[in-house]
Amino acid sequence: MKSFLWFLLGAISVALLTYAPKLIQPKTEVLTETVVVKEMEGNSYELPMPEHFQFCGEQVPLDDADVYERFDRELYVNSYWHSHTILVFKRAQRWMPVIEKILKEQQVPNDFKYLCIIESDLMLNARSGSGAAGFWQFMPSTAREYGLTVTKEVDERYNVEKATLAACTYLKKAKEKLGSWTLAAAAYNRGSSGIARALEDQKVTNYYDLLLNEETSRYVFRILALKEIMQSPEKYSFELSTSQLYQPDLLRTITVNKTISNLAEFANEEGVNYKILKRYNPWLRSNKLTIRKGKSYIITLPSR
């Protein structure tokens, strides 16, 4: 009886070794709506690493083994986090033209649009557990310092244009203080003073030579990885149908300089509902808008 059992177990083991790889072999193509995500050729999960790479015109030292591995890690995380990265591609079609225009006007490198993406995933009502909010994830005190209104009725951290302008001011000041755009990007996560202290304590001048906390250590590399993937989506097997991207809306603006006591009624008068009003103006945080004498706000609505 024991001999038979051993024979049976042996036969089962051989069968599993023979057929299991075929059972667990990953599919080469996954279709979701019209967005196609393909695995690498030959069913390999090896990602192509760029030989050379820059951020804001500043060289990334990929010949440094530590830098290479940290970049490699973020490429894998974002390449195989398919749902997240696909949604970023979709939202970017709508919002990148707005952000790129302001970055160019403010003479801030275009690469900082990827910082905005990793901060909020381009979600209009993004809010962290610590209280940071909006596309650029400003804390209330920092937002006010950079000219944004933050009250119970109005929170301009959710105003994409105004928050992008504030972020540009922050980044230019950080670059002036720290000496490079890469360090300015790191400062957006840890603060200019925190990065300056770390540089002084460790006797280095370069972000890639710093030993930092886990979050800030990964921060710039997350930006680099997203830049690489979004600039060359086909290299990482992202093939998105243009029809599935979220297109920019046709909009109109209204300048208001008098208090609106009921925003739902105001919306109805403008031919939309309260939900639509808040969708295009997430900076309106109450059901009314109090406007002081001499002050005005621009409200955005769909074109008629």
PDB file of C-alpha atoms in Angstrom:
ATOM      1  CA  MET A   1       0.000   0.000   0.000  1.00  0.00           C
ATOM      2  CA  LYS A   2       2.802   2.448   0.923  1.00  0.00           C
ATOM      3  CA  SER A   3       4.631   1.643  -2.332  1.00  0.00           C
ATOM      4  CA  PHE A   4       1.486   2.455  -4.301  1.00  0.00           C
ATOM      5  CA  LEU A   5       1.069   5.783  -2.459  1.00  0.00           C
ATOM      6  CA  TRP A   6       4.668   6.744  -3.147  1.00  0.00           C
ATOM      7  CA  PHE A   7       4.185   5.823  -6.827  1.00  0.00           C
ATOM      8  CA  LEU A   8       0.999   7.951  -6.964  1.00  0.00           C
ATOM      9  CA  LEU A   9       2.669  10.962  -5.349  1.00  0.00           C
ATOM     10  CA  GLY A  10       5.559  10.661  -7.770  1.00  0.00           C
ATOM     11  CA  ALA A  11       3.237  10.591 -10.755  1.00  0.00           C
ATOM     12  CA  ILE A  12       1.395  13.676  -9.512  1.00  0.00           C
ATOM     13  CA  SER A  13       4.688  15.567  -9.027  1.00  0.00           C
ATOM     14  CA  VAL A  14       5.839  14.757 -12.554  1.00  0.00           C
ATOM     15  CA  ALA A  15       2.512  15.900 -13.961  1.00  0.00           C
ATOM     16  CA  LEU A  16       2.678  19.202 -12.072  1.00  0.00           C
ATOM     17  CA  LEU A  17       6.225  19.885 -13.231  1.00  0.00           C
ATOM     18  CA  THR A  18       5.244  19.103 -16.812  1.00  0.00           C
ATOM     19  CA  TYR A  19       1.995  21.025 -17.099  1.00  0.00           C
ATOM     20  CA  ALA A  20       2.030  23.718 -14.355  1.00  0.00           C
ATOM     21  CA  PRO A  21       4.212  26.170 -16.314  1.00  0.00           C
ATOM     22  CA  LYS A  22       1.677  26.068 -19.127  1.00  0.00           C
ATOM     23  CA  LEU A  23      -1.133  26.699 -16.667  1.00  0.00           C
ATOM     24  CA  ILE A  24       0.479  29.744 -15.014  1.00  0.00           C
ATOM     25  CA  GLN A  25       2.094  31.244 -18.128  1.00  0.00           C
ATOM     26  CA  PRO A  26       0.984  34.929 -18.318  1.00  0.00           C
ATOM     27  CA  LYS A  27      -1.210  36.044 -21.144  1.00  0.00           C
ATOM     28  CA  THR A  28       0.443  38.206 -23.772  1.00  0.00           C
ATOM     29  CA  GLU A  29      -2.454  40.618 -24.133  1.00  0.00           C
ATOM     30  CA  VAL A  30      -5.115  42.009 -21.829  1.00  0.00           C
ATOM     31  CA  LEU A  31      -7.966  44.015 -23.315  1.00  0.00           C
ATOM     32  CA  THR A  32      -9.903  46.498 -21.193  1.00  0.00           C
ATOM     33  CA  GLU A  33     -12.346  48.590 -23.202  1.00  0.00           C
ATOM     34  CA  THR A  34     -10.094  49.794 -26.021  1.00  0.00           C
ATOM     35  CA  VAL A  35      -6.942  50.172 -23.926  1.00  0.00           C
ATOM     36  CA  VAL A  36      -4.478  47.389 -24.655  1.00  0.00           C
ATOM     37  CA  VAL A  37      -1.709  46.461 -22.236  1.00  0.00           C
ATOM     38  CA  LYS A  38       0.773  43.949 -23.627  1.00  0.00           C
ATOM     39  CA  GLU A  39       3.534  42.091 -21.837  1.00  0.00           C
ATOM     40  CA  MET A  40       7.063  42.308 -23.210  1.00  0.00           C
ATOM     41  CA  GLU A  41       7.941  40.147 -26.191  1.00  0.00           C
ATOM     42  CA  GLY A  42       8.773  36.557 -25.345  1.00  0.00           C
ATOM     43  CA  ASN A  43       6.778  36.763 -22.106  1.00  0.00           C
ATOM     44  CA  SER A  44       9.759  38.470 -20.489  1.00  0.00           C
ATOM     45  CA  TYR A  45       9.222  40.929 -17.647  1.00  0.00           C
ATOM     46  CA  GLU A  46      12.527  42.675 -18.223  1.00  0.00           C
ATOM     47  CA  LEU A  47      12.043  46.414 -18.766  1.00  0.00           C
ATOM     48  CA  PRO A  48      14.251  48.468 -21.105  1.00  0.00           C
ATOM     49  CA  MET A  49      16.351  50.941 -19.134  1.00  0.00           C
ATOM     50  CA  PRO A  50      17.463  54.124 -20.913  1.00  0.00           C
ATOM     51  CA  GLU A  51      21.211  54.435 -21.410  1.00  0.00           C
ATOM     52  CA  HIS A  52      21.141  58.157 -20.693  1.00  0.00           C
ATOM     53  CA  PHE A  53      18.548  60.280 -18.960  1.00  0.00           C
ATOM     54  CA  GLN A  54      18.023  63.885 -17.934  1.00  0.00           C
ATOM     55  CA  PHE A  55      15.684  65.781 -15.643  1.00  0.00           C
ATOM     56  CA  CYS A  56      15.249  69.479 -16.464  1.00  0.00           C
ATOM     57  CA  GLY A  57      18.428  69.288 -18.552  1.00  0.00           C
ATOM     58  CA  GLU A  58      20.400  67.861 -15.613  1.00  0.00           C
ATOM     59  CA  GLN A  59      22.081  64.491 -16.119  1.00  0.00           C
ATOM     60  CA  VAL A  60      20.951  61.470 -14.105  1.00  0.00           C
ATOM     61  CA  PRO A  61      24.091  59.441 -13.208  1.00  0.00           C
ATOM     62  CA  LEU A  62      22.871  56.007 -14.306  1.00  0.00           C
ATOM     63  CA  ASP A  63      26.455  54.691 -14.177  1.00  0.00           C
ATOM     64  CA  ASP A  64      26.080  54.817 -10.374  1.00  0.00           C
ATOM     65  CA  ALA A  65      24.760  51.371  -9.349  1.00  0.00           C
ATOM     66  CA  ASP A  66      22.609  52.790  -6.538  1.00  0.00           C
ATOM     67  CA  VAL A  67      21.012  55.385  -8.844  1.00  0.00           C
ATOM     68  CA  TYR A  68      20.432  52.747 -11.524  1.00  0.00           C
ATOM     69  CA  GLU A  69      18.655  50.400  -9.106  1.00  0.00           C
ATOM     70  CA  ARG A  70      16.464  53.133  -7.612  1.00  0.00           C
ATOM     71  CA  PHE A  71      15.382  54.255 -11.088  1.00  0.00           C
ATOM     72  CA  ASP A  72      14.826  50.636 -12.111  1.00  0.00           C
ATOM     73  CA  ARG A  73      12.584  50.052  -9.088  1.00  0.00           C
ATOM     74  CA  GLU A  74      10.262  52.937  -9.928  1.00  0.00           C
ATOM     75  CA  LEU A  75      10.071  51.894 -13.581  1.00  0.00           C
ATOM     76  CA  TYR A  76       8.807  48.475 -12.524  1.00  0.00           C
ATOM     77  CA  VAL A  77       6.361  49.869  -9.977  1.00  0.00           C
ATOM     78  CA  ASN A  78       4.761  52.268 -12.452  1.00  0.00           C
ATOM     79  CA  SER A  79       4.952  50.013 -15.516  1.00  0.00           C
ATOM     80  CA  TYR A  80       3.150  47.126 -13.855  1.00  0.00           C
ATOM     81  CA  TRP A  81       0.696  49.238 -11.851  1.00  0.00           C
ATOM     82  CA  HIS A  82      -1.438  49.233 -14.983  1.00  0.00           C
ATOM     83  CA  SER A  83      -4.718  50.696 -13.717  1.00  0.00           C
ATOM     84  CA  HIS A  84      -2.950  53.647 -12.086  1.00  0.00           C
ATOM     85  CA  THR A  85      -0.684  54.486 -15.024  1.00  0.00           C
ATOM     86  CA  ILE A  86      -3.443  54.139 -17.628  1.00  0.00           C
ATOM     87  CA  LEU A  87      -5.656  56.551 -15.688  1.00  0.00           C
ATOM     88  CA  VAL A  88      -2.767  59.020 -15.521  1.00  0.00           C
ATOM     89  CA  PHE A  89      -2.416  58.830 -19.306  1.00  0.00           C
ATOM     90  CA  LYS A  90      -6.152  59.448 -19.683  1.00  0.00           C
ATOM     91  CA  ARG A  91      -6.231  62.493 -17.374  1.00  0.00           C
ATOM     92  CA  ALA A  92      -3.004  63.950 -18.784  1.00  0.00           C
ATOM     93  CA  GLN A  93      -4.672  64.477 -22.154  1.00  0.00           C
ATOM     94  CA  ARG A  94      -7.047  66.959 -20.495  1.00  0.00           C
ATOM     95  CA  TRP A  95      -4.771  68.719 -18.044  1.00  0.00           C
ATOM     96  CA  MET A  96      -1.234  68.765 -19.428  1.00  0.00           C
ATOM     97  CA  PRO A  97      -1.887  71.568 -21.963  1.00  0.00           C
ATOM     98  CA  VAL A  98      -3.019  73.834 -19.105  1.00  0.00           C
ATOM     99  CA  ILE A  99      -0.043  73.008 -16.891  1.00  0.00           C
ATOM    100  CA  GLU A 100       2.556  73.063 -19.667  1.00  0.00           C
ATOM    101  CA  LYS A 101       1.434  76.529 -20.765  1.00  0.00           C
ATOM    102  CA  ILE A 102       1.900  77.971 -17.284  1.00  0.00           C
ATOM    103  CA  LEU A 103       5.269  76.255 -16.749  1.00  0.00           C
ATOM    104  CA  LYS A 104       6.516  77.734 -20.015  1.00  0.00           C
ATOM    105  CA  GLU A 105       5.233  81.224 -19.201  1.00  0.00           C
ATOM    106  CA  GLN A 106       6.893  81.063 -15.773  1.00  0.00           C
ATOM    107  CA  GLN A 107      10.179  79.736 -17.205  1.00  0.00           C
ATOM    108  CA  VAL A 108      10.002  76.541 -15.172  1.00  0.00           C
ATOM    109  CA  PRO A 109      11.174  73.344 -16.946  1.00  0.00           C
ATOM    110  CA  ASN A 110       8.432  71.303 -18.563  1.00  0.00           C
ATOM    111  CA  ASP A 111       9.581  68.193 -16.653  1.00  0.00           C
ATOM    112  CA  PHE A 112       7.882  69.519 -13.518  1.00  0.00           C
ATOM    113  CA  LYS A 113       4.541  68.457 -14.952  1.00  0.00           C
ATOM    114  CA  TYR A 114       5.534  64.942 -13.877  1.00  0.00           C
ATOM    115  CA  LEU A 115       6.006  66.179 -10.306  1.00  0.00           C
ATOM    116  CA  CYS A 116       2.435  67.431 -10.404  1.00  0.00           C
ATOM    117  CA  ILE A 117       1.290  64.002 -11.583  1.00  0.00           C
ATOM    118  CA  ILE A 118       3.016  62.032  -8.831  1.00  0.00           C
ATOM    119  CA  GLU A 119       1.675  64.457  -6.243  1.00  0.00           C
ATOM    120  CA  SER A 120      -2.007  64.066  -7.154  1.00  0.00           C
ATOM    121  CA  ASP A 121      -2.443  61.645 -10.091  1.00  0.00           C
ATOM    122  CA  LEU A 122      -4.233  64.649 -11.660  1.00  0.00           C
ATOM    123  CA  MET A 123      -7.290  64.113  -9.473  1.00  0.00           C
ATOM    124  CA  LEU A 124      -9.085  67.438  -8.995  1.00  0.00           C
ATOM    125  CA  ASN A 125     -10.133  66.796  -5.405  1.00  0.00           C
ATOM    126  CA  ALA A 126      -6.908  65.073  -4.322  1.00  0.00           C
ATOM    127  CA  ARG A 127      -6.321  65.428  -0.592  1.00  0.00           C
ATOM    128  CA  SER A 128      -3.759  63.703   1.617  1.00  0.00           C
ATOM    129  CA  GLY A 129      -4.211  62.485   5.156  1.00  0.00           C
ATOM    130  CA  SER A 130      -1.962  65.312   6.355  1.00  0.00           C
ATOM    131  CA  GLY A 131      -4.202  67.964   4.786  1.00  0.00           C
ATOM    132  CA  ALA A 132      -2.298  68.712   1.573  1.00  0.00           C
ATOM    133  CA  ALA A 133      -4.716  69.361  -1.278  1.00  0.00           C
ATOM    134  CA  GLY A 134      -5.103  69.961  -4.989  1.00  0.00           C
ATOM    135  CA  PHE A 135      -3.018  69.033  -8.020  1.00  0.00           C
ATOM    136  CA  TRP A 136       0.148  70.360  -6.372  1.00  0.00           C
ATOM    137  CA  GLN A 137      -0.700  69.163  -2.851  1.00  0.00           C
ATOM    138  CA  PHE A 138      -0.124  72.377  -0.934  1.00  0.00           C
ATOM    139  CA  MET A 139      -0.549  72.445   2.832  1.00  0.00           C
ATOM    140  CA  PRO A 140      -2.825  75.324   3.971  1.00  0.00           C
ATOM    141  CA  SER A 141      -0.007  77.408   5.482  1.00  0.00           C
ATOM    142  CA  THR A 142       2.259  77.025   2.437  1.00  0.00           C
ATOM    143  CA  ALA A 143      -0.630  77.816   0.097  1.00  0.00           C
ATOM    144  CA  ARG A 144      -1.336  81.080   1.919  1.00  0.00           C
ATOM    145  CA  GLU A 145       2.393  81.916   1.921  1.00  0.00           C
ATOM    146  CA  TYR A 146       2.364  81.658  -1.878  1.00  0.00           C
ATOM    147  CA  GLY A 147      -0.728  83.776  -2.382  1.00  0.00           C
ATOM    148  CA  LEU A 148      -3.536  81.203  -2.464  1.00  0.00           C
ATOM    149  CA  THR A 149      -6.783  81.823  -0.605  1.00  0.00           C
ATOM    150  CA  VAL A 150      -7.741  79.013   1.781  1.00  0.00           C
ATOM    151  CA  THR A 151     -11.020  79.532   3.667  1.00  0.00           C
ATOM    152  CA  LYS A 152     -14.188  77.579   4.365  1.00  0.00           C
ATOM    153  CA  GLU A 153     -15.748  78.989   1.189  1.00  0.00           C
ATOM    154  CA  VAL A 154     -12.772  79.255  -1.155  1.00  0.00           C
ATOM    155  CA  ASP A 155      -9.754  76.969  -1.403  1.00  0.00           C
ATOM    156  CA  GLU A 156      -7.544  77.943  -4.332  1.00  0.00           C
ATOM    157  CA  ARG A 157      -5.354  74.897  -3.874  1.00  0.00           C
ATOM    158  CA  TYR A 158      -8.064  73.255  -6.015  1.00  0.00           C
ATOM    159  CA  ASN A 159      -7.784  75.955  -8.686  1.00  0.00           C
ATOM    160  CA  VAL A 160      -5.438  74.332 -11.212  1.00  0.00           C
ATOM    161  CA  GLU A 161      -4.175  77.550 -12.798  1.00  0.00           C
ATOM    162  CA  LYS A 162      -3.577  79.455  -9.549  1.00  0.00           C
ATOM    163  CA  ALA A 163      -2.015  76.459  -7.788  1.00  0.00           C
ATOM    164  CA  THR A 164       0.323  75.857 -10.738  1.00  0.00           C
ATOM    165  CA  LEU A 165       1.465  79.485 -10.582  1.00  0.00           C
ATOM    166  CA  ALA A 166       2.126  79.109  -6.847  1.00  0.00           C
ATOM    167  CA  ALA A 167       4.082  75.897  -7.450  1.00  0.00           C
ATOM    168  CA  CYS A 168       6.207  77.672 -10.058  1.00  0.00           C
ATOM    169  CA  THR A 169       7.089  80.381  -7.563  1.00  0.00           C
ATOM    170  CA  TYR A 170       8.037  77.760  -4.961  1.00  0.00           C
ATOM    171  CA  LEU A 171      10.208  75.787  -7.390  1.00  0.00           C
ATOM    172  CA  LYS A 172      12.064  78.851  -8.681  1.00  0.00           C
ATOM    173  CA  LYS A 173      12.864  79.946  -5.128  1.00  0.00           C
ATOM    174  CA  ALA A 174      14.058  76.437  -4.264  1.00  0.00           C
ATOM    175  CA  LYS A 175      16.256  76.320  -7.366  1.00  0.00           C
ATOM    176  CA  GLU A 176      17.788  79.687  -6.483  1.00  0.00           C
ATOM    177  CA  LYS A 177      18.519  78.524  -2.941  1.00  0.00           C
ATOM    178  CA  LEU A 178      19.759  74.984  -3.665  1.00  0.00           C
ATOM    179  CA  GLY A 179      21.416  75.374  -7.050  1.00  0.00           C
ATOM    180  CA  SER A 180      19.702  72.759  -9.217  1.00  0.00           C
ATOM    181  CA  TRP A 181      16.251  71.833 -10.467  1.00  0.00           C
ATOM    182  CA  THR A 182      16.715  68.263  -9.208  1.00  0.00           C
ATOM    183  CA  LEU A 183      17.283  69.523  -5.667  1.00  0.00           C
ATOM    184  CA  ALA A 184      14.304  71.866  -6.100  1.00  0.00           C
ATOM    185  CA  ALA A 185      12.170  68.828  -6.942  1.00  0.00           C
ATOM    186  CA  ALA A 186      13.385  67.034  -3.815  1.00  0.00           C
ATOM    187  CA  ALA A 187      12.663  70.185  -1.806  1.00  0.00           C
ATOM    188  CA  TYR A 188       9.047  70.076  -2.941  1.00  0.00           C
ATOM    189  CA  ASN A 189       8.755  66.909  -0.894  1.00  0.00           C
ATOM    190  CA  ARG A 190      10.999  67.640   2.092  1.00  0.00           C
ATOM    191  CA  GLY A 191      11.223  71.430   2.069  1.00  0.00           C
ATOM    192  CA  SER A 192      14.090  73.666   1.004  1.00  0.00           C
ATOM    193  CA  SER A 193      15.470  73.967   4.520  1.00  0.00           C
ATOM    194  CA  GLY A 194      15.408  70.209   5.032  1.00  0.00           C
ATOM    195  CA  ILE A 195      17.319  69.563   1.820  1.00  0.00           C
ATOM    196  CA  ALA A 196      19.796  72.379   2.575  1.00  0.00           C
ATOM    197  CA  ARG A 197      20.533  70.903   6.018  1.00  0.00           C
ATOM    198  CA  ALA A 198      21.038  67.437   4.559  1.00  0.00           C
ATOM    199  CA  LEU A 199      23.481  68.781   1.952  1.00  0.00           C
ATOM    200  CA  GLU A 200      25.451  70.616   4.629  1.00  0.00           C
ATOM    201  CA  ASP A 201      25.470  67.726   7.122  1.00  0.00           C
ATOM    202  CA  GLN A 202      26.549  65.162   4.515  1.00  0.00           C
ATOM    203  CA  LYS A 203      29.062  67.449   2.782  1.00  0.00           C
ATOM    204  CA  VAL A 204      27.649  66.886  -0.717  1.00  0.00           C
ATOM    205  CA  THR A 205      26.070  69.116  -3.371  1.00  0.00           C
ATOM    206  CA  ASN A 206      24.046  66.644  -5.435  1.00  0.00           C
ATOM    207  CA  TYR A 207      20.662  64.975  -4.836  1.00  0.00           C
ATOM    208  CA  TYR A 208      21.991  61.620  -6.032  1.00  0.00           C
ATOM    209  CA  ASP A 209      24.734  61.671  -3.361  1.00  0.00           C
ATOM    210  CA  LEU A 210      22.314  62.311  -0.487  1.00  0.00           C
ATOM    211  CA  LEU A 211      21.114  59.718   2.009  1.00  0.00           C
ATOM    212  CA  LEU A 212      17.515  60.700   2.692  1.00  0.00           C
ATOM    213  CA  ASN A 213      14.372  59.338   4.295  1.00  0.00           C
ATOM    214  CA  GLU A 214      12.567  56.670   2.253  1.00  0.00           C
ATOM    215  CA  GLU A 215       9.882  58.987   0.833  1.00  0.00           C
ATOM    216  CA  THR A 216      12.229  61.720  -0.389  1.00  0.00           C
ATOM    217  CA  SER A 217      14.762  59.141  -1.535  1.00  0.00           C
ATOM    218  CA  ARG A 218      12.155  57.674  -3.900  1.00  0.00           C
ATOM    219  CA  TYR A 219      10.481  60.972  -4.769  1.00  0.00           C
ATOM    220  CA  VAL A 220      12.649  62.202  -7.648  1.00  0.00           C
ATOM    221  CA  PHE A 221      12.961  58.690  -9.069  1.00  0.00           C
ATOM    222  CA  ARG A 222       9.180  58.405  -9.225  1.00  0.00           C
ATOM    223  CA  ILE A 223       9.199  61.588 -11.315  1.00  0.00           C
ATOM    224  CA  LEU A 224      11.947  60.204 -13.562  1.00  0.00           C
ATOM    225  CA  ALA A 225      10.139  56.899 -14.074  1.00  0.00           C
ATOM    226  CA  LEU A 226       6.866  58.555 -14.987  1.00  0.00           C
ATOM    227  CA  LYS A 227       8.652  60.865 -17.423  1.00  0.00           C
ATOM    228  CA  GLU A 228      10.314  57.903 -19.131  1.00  0.00           C
ATOM    229  CA  ILE A 229       7.080  55.891 -19.373  1.00  0.00           C
ATOM    230  CA  MET A 230       4.933  58.781 -20.584  1.00  0.00           C
ATOM    231  CA  GLN A 231       7.490  59.919 -23.160  1.00  0.00           C
ATOM    232  CA  SER A 232       7.926  56.403 -24.551  1.00  0.00           C
ATOM    233  CA  PRO A 233       4.761  54.449 -23.709  1.00  0.00           C
ATOM    234  CA  GLU A 234       5.332  51.892 -26.480  1.00  0.00           C
ATOM    235  CA  LYS A 235       8.629  50.824 -24.874  1.00  0.00           C
ATOM    236  CA  TYR A 236       6.676  49.821 -21.780  1.00  0.00           C
ATOM    237  CA  SER A 237       3.800  48.262 -23.722  1.00  0.00           C
ATOM    238  CA  PHE A 238       1.188  50.914 -23.108  1.00  0.00           C
ATOM    239  CA  GLU A 239      -1.009  51.285 -26.179  1.00  0.00           C
ATOM    240  CA  LEU A 240      -3.925  53.600 -25.540  1.00  0.00           C
ATOM    241  CA  SER A 241      -6.749  54.368 -27.915  1.00  0.00           C
ATOM    242  CA  THR A 242      -7.027  58.139 -28.460  1.00  0.00           C
ATOM    243  CA  SER A 243     -10.799  57.884 -28.183  1.00  0.00           C
ATOM    244  CA  GLN A 244     -10.446  56.652 -24.596  1.00  0.00           C
ATOM    245  CA  LEU A 245      -8.334  59.593 -23.394  1.00  0.00           C
ATOM    246  CA  TYR A 246     -10.157  62.310 -21.438  1.00  0.00           C
ATOM    247  CA  GLN A 247     -10.324  65.248 -23.821  1.00  0.00           C
ATOM    248  CA  PRO A 248     -10.198  68.927 -22.801  1.00  0.00           C
ATOM    249  CA  ASP A 249     -13.650  70.422 -22.353  1.00  0.00           C
ATOM    250  CA  LEU A 250     -15.057  73.412 -24.210  1.00  0.00           C
ATOM    251  CA  LEU A 251     -15.472  75.996 -21.478  1.00  0.00           C
ATOM    252  CA  ARG A 252     -16.612  79.535 -20.819  1.00  0.00           C
ATOM    253  CA  THR A 253     -15.798  81.814 -17.902  1.00  0.00           C
ATOM    254  CA  ILE A 254     -17.847  84.242 -15.844  1.00  0.00           C
ATOM    255  CA  THR A 255     -16.314  86.972 -13.708  1.00  0.00           C
ATOM    256  CA  VAL A 256     -18.349  87.551 -10.544  1.00  0.00           C
ATOM    257  CA  ASN A 257     -17.816  90.473  -8.184  1.00  0.00           C
ATOM    258  CA  LYS A 258     -20.943  90.204  -6.024  1.00  0.00           C
ATOM    259  CA  THR A 259     -21.734  87.689  -3.296  1.00  0.00           C
ATOM    260  CA  ILE A 260     -23.608  84.579  -4.421  1.00  0.00           C
ATOM    261  CA  SER A 261     -25.804  83.473  -1.535  1.00  0.00           C
ATOM    262  CA  ASN A 262     -26.889  80.198  -3.127  1.00  0.00           C
ATOM    263  CA  LEU A 263     -24.587  78.475  -5.601  1.00  0.00           C
ATOM    264  CA  ALA A 264     -27.215  75.898  -6.595  1.00  0.00           C
ATOM    265  CA  GLU A 265     -29.554  78.688  -7.722  1.00  0.00           C
ATOM    266  CA  PHE A 266     -26.671  80.425  -9.478  1.00  0.00           C
ATOM    267  CA  ALA A 267     -25.859  77.195 -11.336  1.00  0.00           C
ATOM    268  CA  ASN A 268     -29.468  76.787 -12.469  1.00  0.00           C
ATOM    269  CA  GLU A 269     -29.513  80.357 -13.762  1.00  0.00           C
ATOM    270  CA  GLU A 270     -26.404  79.543 -15.818  1.00  0.00           C
ATOM    271  CA  GLY A 271     -28.021  76.457 -17.338  1.00  0.00           C
ATOM    272  CA  VAL A 272     -26.147  73.817 -15.311  1.00  0.00           C
ATOM    273  CA  ASN A 273     -26.665  72.028 -12.013  1.00  0.00           C
ATOM    274  CA  TYR A 274     -24.800  72.283  -8.715  1.00  0.00           C
ATOM    275  CA  LYS A 275     -22.766  69.142  -9.428  1.00  0.00           C
ATOM    276  CA  ILE A 276     -21.477  70.530 -12.726  1.00  0.00           C
ATOM    277  CA  LEU A 277     -20.642  73.879 -11.115  1.00  0.00           C
ATOM    278  CA  LYS A 278     -18.539  72.122  -8.459  1.00  0.00           C
ATOM    279  CA  ARG A 279     -16.950  69.778 -11.016  1.00  0.00           C
ATOM    280  CA  TYR A 280     -15.441  72.681 -12.943  1.00  0.00           C
ATOM    281  CA  ASN A 281     -14.810  74.843  -9.882  1.00  0.00           C
ATOM    282  CA  PRO A 282     -13.626  72.502  -7.102  1.00  0.00           C
ATOM    283  CA  TRP A 283     -12.123  75.516  -5.341  1.00  0.00           C
ATOM    284  CA  LEU A 284     -15.680  76.462  -4.311  1.00  0.00           C
ATOM    285  CA  ARG A 285     -15.889  74.654  -0.973  1.00  0.00           C
ATOM    286  CA  SER A 286     -19.300  75.820   0.296  1.00  0.00           C
ATOM    287  CA  ASN A 287     -22.817  76.357  -1.034  1.00  0.00           C
ATOM    288  CA  LYS A 288     -22.240  80.122  -1.174  1.00  0.00           C
ATOM    289  CA  LEU A 289     -19.523  82.546  -2.267  1.00  0.00           C
ATOM    290  CA  THR A 290     -18.938  85.686  -0.236  1.00  0.00           C
ATOM    291  CA  ILE A 291     -17.140  88.376  -2.216  1.00  0.00           C
ATOM    292  CA  ARG A 292     -15.687  91.413  -0.518  1.00  0.00           C
ATOM    293  CA  LYS A 293     -15.805  94.841  -2.148  1.00  0.00           C
ATOM    294  CA  GLY A 294     -13.125  95.181  -4.808  1.00  0.00           C
ATOM    295  CA  LYS A 295     -12.643  91.409  -5.066  1.00  0.00           C
ATOM    296  CA  SER A 296     -13.748  89.142  -7.913  1.00  0.00           C
ATOM    297  CA  TYR A 297     -13.576  85.481  -8.907  1.00  0.00           C
ATOM    298  CA  ILE A 298     -13.629  83.698 -12.256  1.00  0.00           C
ATOM    299  CA  ILE A 299     -16.075  80.814 -12.481  1.00  0.00           C
ATOM    300  CA  THR A 300     -15.633  78.210 -15.216  1.00  0.00           C
ATOM    301  CA  LEU A 301     -18.578  76.451 -16.847  1.00  0.00           C
ATOM    302  CA  PRO A 302     -19.162  74.297 -19.942  1.00  0.00           C
ATOM    303  CA  SER A 303     -19.820  76.204 -23.139  1.00  0.00           C
ATOM    304  CA  ARG A 304     -23.500  76.635 -23.921  1.00  0.00           C
TER     305      ARG A 304
END
